[in-house]
PDB file of C-alpha atoms in Angstrom:
ATOM      1  CA  MET A1179    -173.963  16.139 -50.807  1.00 50.00           C
ATOM      2  CA  GLY A1180    -170.279  15.863 -51.568  1.00 55.00           C
ATOM      3  CA  LEU A1181    -170.505  18.598 -54.153  1.00 58.00           C
ATOM      4  CA  PHE A1182    -172.018  21.196 -51.908  1.00 59.00           C
ATOM      5  CA  GLN A1183    -170.325  21.439 -48.563  1.00 62.00           C
ATOM      6  CA  LEU A1184    -171.017  24.153 -46.116  1.00 60.00           C
ATOM      7  CA  ARG A1185    -168.279  26.676 -45.711  1.00 62.00           C
ATOM      8  CA  ARG A1186    -167.146  27.471 -42.274  1.00 65.00           C
ATOM      9  CA  ALA A1187    -167.407  31.040 -41.252  1.00 63.00           C
ATOM     10  CA  MET A1188    -164.055  32.786 -41.486  1.00 63.00           C
ATOM     11  CA  HIS A1189    -163.139  35.146 -38.759  1.00 67.00           C
ATOM     12  CA  GLU A1190    -162.174  38.497 -40.060  1.00 70.00           C
ATOM     13  CA  VAL A1191    -159.140  40.139 -38.607  1.00 67.00           C
ATOM     14  CA  GLU A1192    -159.091  43.866 -38.526  1.00 72.00           C
ATOM     15  CA  LEU A1193    -155.823  45.690 -38.428  1.00 66.00           C
ATOM     16  CA  VAL A1194    -155.498  49.265 -37.500  1.00 66.00           C
ATOM     17  CA  GLU A1195    -152.736  51.630 -38.404  1.00 64.00           C
ATOM     18  CA  THR A1196    -151.148  51.342 -34.964  1.00 62.00           C
ATOM     19  CA  ASP A1197    -150.553  47.598 -35.516  1.00 62.00           C
ATOM     20  CA  PHE A1198    -147.847  48.456 -38.018  1.00 61.00           C
ATOM     21  CA  LYS A1199    -144.665  49.837 -36.618  1.00 61.00           C
ATOM     22  CA  PRO A1200    -143.046  52.065 -39.216  1.00 57.00           C
ATOM     23  CA  ASP A1201    -139.566  51.593 -37.757  1.00 54.00           C
ATOM     24  CA  THR A1202    -139.722  47.785 -38.314  1.00 52.00           C
ATOM     25  CA  LEU A1203    -140.793  48.084 -41.930  1.00 51.00           C
ATOM     26  CA  ILE A1204    -137.581  48.734 -43.820  1.00 65.00           C
ATOM     27  CA  GLN A1205    -138.026  49.384 -47.459  1.00 74.00           C
ATOM     28  CA  LEU A1206    -134.861  49.188 -49.477  1.00 80.00           C
ATOM     29  CA  SER A1207    -134.446  50.839 -52.798  1.00 88.00           C
ATOM     30  CA  LEU A1208    -133.705  48.775 -55.866  1.00 89.00           C
ATOM     31  CA  LEU A1209    -130.122  50.027 -55.779  1.00 91.00           C
ATOM     32  CA  ASP A1210    -129.704  48.998 -52.117  1.00 90.00           C
ATOM     33  CA  ARG A1211    -131.153  45.534 -52.754  1.00 90.00           C
ATOM     34  CA  SER A1212    -128.885  45.067 -55.765  1.00 93.00           C
ATOM     35  CA  ALA A1213    -125.833  46.145 -53.762  1.00 93.00           C
ATOM     36  CA  GLN A1214    -126.807  43.714 -51.006  1.00 92.00           C
ATOM     37  CA  LYS A1215    -127.169  40.827 -53.474  1.00 94.00           C
ATOM     38  CA  VAL A1216    -123.825  41.641 -55.081  1.00 95.00           C
ATOM     39  CA  GLY A1217    -122.174  41.669 -51.655  1.00 95.00           C
ATOM     40  CA  GLU A1218    -123.732  38.310 -50.720  1.00 95.00           C
ATOM     41  CA  THR A1219    -122.655  36.785 -54.041  1.00 95.00           C
ATOM     42  CA  LEU A1220    -119.097  38.056 -53.628  1.00 96.00           C
ATOM     43  CA  ASP A1221    -118.914  36.622 -50.110  1.00 95.00           C
ATOM     44  CA  ARG A1222    -120.167  33.244 -51.355  1.00 95.00           C
ATOM     45  CA  LEU A1223    -117.721  33.198 -54.284  1.00 96.00           C
ATOM     46  CA  ARG A1224    -114.775  34.194 -52.086  1.00 96.00           C
ATOM     47  CA  ALA A1225    -115.618  31.409 -49.639  1.00 95.00           C
ATOM     48  CA  GLY A1226    -115.771  28.982 -52.581  1.00 95.00           C
ATOM     49  CA  GLU A1227    -112.430  30.243 -53.859  1.00 96.00           C
ATOM     50  CA  THR A1228    -110.819  29.669 -50.467  1.00 96.00           C
ATOM     51  CA  ASP A1229    -112.265  26.157 -50.300  1.00 96.00           C
ATOM     52  CA  LEU A1230    -111.017  25.323 -53.806  1.00 96.00           C
ATOM     53  CA  ALA A1231    -107.542  26.662 -53.023  1.00 96.00           C
ATOM     54  CA  GLN A1232    -107.404  24.449 -49.933  1.00 96.00           C
ATOM     55  CA  GLN A1233    -108.519  21.403 -51.943  1.00 96.00           C
ATOM     56  CA  ILE A1234    -105.893  22.133 -54.609  1.00 96.00           C
ATOM     57  CA  ALA A1235    -103.168  22.415 -51.960  1.00 95.00           C
ATOM     58  CA  THR A1236    -104.236  19.108 -50.415  1.00 95.00           C
ATOM     59  CA  LEU A1237    -104.357  17.327 -53.771  1.00 95.00           C
ATOM     60  CA  SER A1238    -101.006  18.824 -54.816  1.00 94.00           C
ATOM     61  CA  GLU A1239     -99.397  17.456 -51.652  1.00 94.00           C
ATOM     62  CA  GLU A1240    -100.945  14.024 -52.280  1.00 94.00           C
ATOM     63  CA  LEU A1241     -99.647  14.116 -55.864  1.00 94.00           C
ATOM     64  CA  ARG A1242     -96.158  15.063 -54.651  1.00 94.00           C
ATOM     65  CA  GLN A1243     -96.110  12.204 -52.139  1.00 95.00           C
ATOM     66  CA  THR A1244     -97.398   9.761 -54.773  1.00 94.00           C
ATOM     67  CA  ARG A1245     -94.652  10.784 -57.194  1.00 93.00           C
ATOM     68  CA  ILE A1246     -92.033  10.306 -54.460  1.00 94.00           C
ATOM     69  CA  ALA A1247     -93.410   6.824 -53.719  1.00 93.00           C
ATOM     70  CA  ILE A1248     -93.403   5.942 -57.434  1.00 92.00           C
ATOM     71  CA  THR A1249     -89.768   7.040 -57.734  1.00 92.00           C
ATOM     72  CA  ALA A1250     -88.810   5.043 -54.642  1.00 92.00           C
ATOM     73  CA  PHE A1251     -90.577   1.892 -55.829  1.00 92.00           C
ATOM     74  CA  GLU A1252     -89.109   2.232 -59.333  1.00 90.00           C
ATOM     75  CA  ALA A1253     -85.656   2.408 -57.754  1.00 89.00           C
ATOM     76  CA  ALA A1254     -86.454  -0.603 -55.554  1.00 89.00           C
ATOM     77  CA  GLY A1255     -87.687  -2.488 -58.610  1.00 88.00           C
ATOM     78  CA  ALA A1256     -84.488  -1.706 -60.481  1.00 85.00           C
ATOM     79  CA  VAL A1257     -82.416  -2.952 -57.562  1.00 86.00           C
ATOM     80  CA  LEU A1258     -84.481  -6.129 -57.327  1.00 87.00           C
ATOM     81  CA  ASP A1259     -84.181  -6.711 -61.066  1.00 83.00           C
ATOM     82  CA  GLY A1260     -80.414  -6.409 -60.703  1.00 78.00           C
ATOM     83  CA  THR A1261     -80.327  -9.019 -57.914  1.00 63.00           C
ATOM     84  CA  LYS A1262     -81.810 -11.736 -60.088  1.00 56.00           C
ATOM     85  CA  GLN A1263     -78.243 -12.749 -60.769  1.00 54.00           C
ATOM     86  CA  PRO A1264     -76.999 -15.385 -58.350  1.00 52.00           C
ATOM     87  CA  ALA A1265     -75.778 -13.780 -55.135  1.00 51.00           C
ATOM     88  CA  ILE A1266     -73.346 -16.632 -54.440  1.00 52.00           C
ATOM     89  CA  ALA A1267     -70.610 -17.318 -56.926  1.00 52.00           C
ATOM     90  CA  ASP A1268     -70.133 -20.794 -58.349  1.00 58.00           C
ATOM     91  CA  ASP A1269     -67.107 -21.250 -56.144  1.00 59.00           C
ATOM     92  CA  PRO A1270     -68.119 -20.360 -52.567  1.00 56.00           C
ATOM     93  CA  HIS A1271     -64.519 -19.348 -51.768  1.00 57.00           C
ATOM     94  CA  THR A1272     -64.553 -16.646 -54.453  1.00 57.00           C
ATOM     95  CA  VAL A1273     -66.134 -13.362 -53.438  1.00 55.00           C
ATOM     96  CA  GLU A1274     -66.784 -10.751 -56.065  1.00 57.00           C
ATOM     97  CA  ARG A1275     -66.445  -7.098 -55.213  1.00 56.00           C
ATOM     98  CA  GLN A1276     -69.767  -5.311 -55.650  1.00 56.00           C
ATOM     99  CA  VAL A1277     -68.385  -1.763 -55.434  1.00 54.00           C
ATOM    100  CA  PRO A1278     -65.226  -0.641 -57.244  1.00 57.00           C
ATOM    101  CA  ARG A1279     -62.370   0.551 -55.026  1.00 58.00           C
ATOM    102  CA  ALA A1280     -61.632   3.720 -56.893  1.00 61.00           C
ATOM    103  CA  VAL A1281     -64.033   5.897 -58.772  1.00 55.00           C
ATOM    104  CA  SER A1282     -62.572   7.414 -61.932  1.00 57.00           C
ATOM    105  CA  ALA A1283     -63.566  10.984 -62.518  1.00 50.00           C
TER     106      ALA A1283
END
């Protein structure tokens, strides 16, 4: 019995011409549909371009700040490498001048 099952009666729906409203059925020509698709694609691409420009600006600022931090830490490292020399002289009564008095031009 599994092979032959009874079909249920389908109700037929009849439509008359007055069921269709001609003013709601808009038929676009091929040219109009193509122009619409081109417009939608341009809008999507322009939105993508704006988003990418914003991401680039954000990443550029992060790169700039990273480079500033690298420069600062390289300078701090150079200063720290220079301070590996003993800060106190052998004779505690002798103080060495760290900065020259006069700068020769």
